[in-house]
């Protein structure tokens, strides 16, 4: 990332934060690159299938 791109992302992130502070309940559209710069990401470390496969079976009640 070059300095110009970093400056753009920083300015855009500051604008998003400003809008969030002024309108806390408002949904604010954010460019995906800006969102990634701000720390938003999809956590793909484990999905539902992995969780189900890795779960221990529940003990049966008597």
PDB file of C-alpha atoms in Angstrom:
ATOM      1  CA  UNK A   1       0.000   0.000   0.000  1.00  0.00           C
ATOM      2  CA  UNK A   2       1.478   3.323  -1.026  1.00  0.00           C
ATOM      3  CA  UNK A   3       1.237   6.569   0.958  1.00  0.00           C
ATOM      4  CA  UNK A   4      -1.537   7.999  -1.215  1.00  0.00           C
ATOM      5  CA  UNK A   5      -3.734   4.933  -0.742  1.00  0.00           C
ATOM      6  CA  UNK A   6      -3.028   4.886   2.998  1.00  0.00           C
ATOM      7  CA  UNK A   7      -3.957   8.579   3.273  1.00  0.00           C
ATOM      8  CA  UNK A   8      -7.230   7.932   1.403  1.00  0.00           C
ATOM      9  CA  UNK A   9      -8.125   4.970   3.614  1.00  0.00           C
ATOM     10  CA  UNK A  10      -7.307   6.909   6.788  1.00  0.00           C
ATOM     11  CA  UNK A  11      -9.429   9.889   5.702  1.00  0.00           C
ATOM     12  CA  UNK A  12     -12.330   7.641   4.696  1.00  0.00           C
ATOM     13  CA  UNK A  13     -12.143   5.744   8.004  1.00  0.00           C
ATOM     14  CA  UNK A  14     -12.189   9.011   9.966  1.00  0.00           C
ATOM     15  CA  UNK A  15     -15.284  10.094   8.026  1.00  0.00           C
ATOM     16  CA  UNK A  16     -17.028   6.808   8.821  1.00  0.00           C
ATOM     17  CA  UNK A  17     -16.188   7.193  12.531  1.00  0.00           C
ATOM     18  CA  UNK A  18     -17.491  10.787  12.461  1.00  0.00           C
ATOM     19  CA  UNK A  19     -20.764   9.676  10.880  1.00  0.00           C
ATOM     20  CA  UNK A  20     -21.097   6.857  13.423  1.00  0.00           C
ATOM     21  CA  UNK A  21     -20.631   9.280  16.325  1.00  0.00           C
ATOM     22  CA  UNK A  22     -23.170  11.748  14.928  1.00  0.00           C
ATOM     23  CA  UNK A  23     -25.767   9.087  14.022  1.00  0.00           C
ATOM     24  CA  UNK A  24     -25.190   5.997  16.218  1.00  0.00           C
ATOM     25  CA  UNK A  25     -28.248   4.082  15.000  1.00  0.00           C
ATOM     26  CA  UNK A  26     -27.747   4.796  11.317  1.00  0.00           C
ATOM     27  CA  UNK A  27     -26.369   2.156   8.946  1.00  0.00           C
ATOM     28  CA  UNK A  28     -23.421   3.670   7.102  1.00  0.00           C
ATOM     29  CA  UNK A  29     -22.340   2.167   3.774  1.00  0.00           C
ATOM     30  CA  UNK A  30     -18.591   1.606   3.716  1.00  0.00           C
ATOM     31  CA  UNK A  31     -16.391   0.715   0.758  1.00  0.00           C
ATOM     32  CA  UNK A  32     -15.022  -2.837   1.261  1.00  0.00           C
ATOM     33  CA  UNK A  33     -11.405  -1.626   1.114  1.00  0.00           C
ATOM     34  CA  UNK A  34     -12.116   0.981   3.793  1.00  0.00           C
ATOM     35  CA  UNK A  35     -13.927  -1.593   5.936  1.00  0.00           C
ATOM     36  CA  UNK A  36     -10.954  -3.939   5.673  1.00  0.00           C
ATOM     37  CA  UNK A  37      -8.608  -1.086   6.632  1.00  0.00           C
ATOM     38  CA  UNK A  38     -10.829  -0.428   9.657  1.00  0.00           C
ATOM     39  CA  UNK A  39     -10.489  -4.052  10.757  1.00  0.00           C
ATOM     40  CA  UNK A  40     -13.667  -5.603   9.401  1.00  0.00           C
ATOM     41  CA  UNK A  41     -13.171  -9.063   8.007  1.00  0.00           C
ATOM     42  CA  UNK A  42     -14.932 -12.381   7.605  1.00  0.00           C
ATOM     43  CA  UNK A  43     -13.795 -14.891  10.182  1.00  0.00           C
ATOM     44  CA  UNK A  44     -13.420 -18.105   8.226  1.00  0.00           C
ATOM     45  CA  UNK A  45     -11.405 -19.974  10.837  1.00  0.00           C
ATOM     46  CA  UNK A  46     -14.341 -22.270  11.566  1.00  0.00           C
ATOM     47  CA  UNK A  47     -17.742 -22.683   9.975  1.00  0.00           C
ATOM     48  CA  UNK A  48     -20.871 -24.438  11.217  1.00  0.00           C
ATOM     49  CA  UNK A  49     -19.884 -27.761   9.628  1.00  0.00           C
ATOM     50  CA  UNK A  50     -16.504 -27.701  11.407  1.00  0.00           C
ATOM     51  CA  UNK A  51     -18.232 -26.935  14.703  1.00  0.00           C
ATOM     52  CA  UNK A  52     -20.703 -29.800  14.316  1.00  0.00           C
ATOM     53  CA  UNK A  53     -17.985 -32.269  13.289  1.00  0.00           C
ATOM     54  CA  UNK A  54     -15.765 -31.221  16.191  1.00  0.00           C
ATOM     55  CA  UNK A  55     -18.470 -31.310  18.846  1.00  0.00           C
ATOM     56  CA  UNK A  56     -18.375 -34.077  21.396  1.00  0.00           C
ATOM     57  CA  UNK A  57     -21.530 -36.166  21.526  1.00  0.00           C
ATOM     58  CA  UNK A  58     -23.858 -35.347  24.396  1.00  0.00           C
ATOM     59  CA  UNK A  59     -23.956 -38.047  27.065  1.00  0.00           C
ATOM     60  CA  UNK A  60     -27.213 -39.939  27.148  1.00  0.00           C
ATOM     61  CA  UNK A  61     -29.390 -39.431  30.196  1.00  0.00           C
ATOM     62  CA  UNK A  62     -30.543 -42.488  32.115  1.00  0.00           C
TER      63      UNK A  62
END
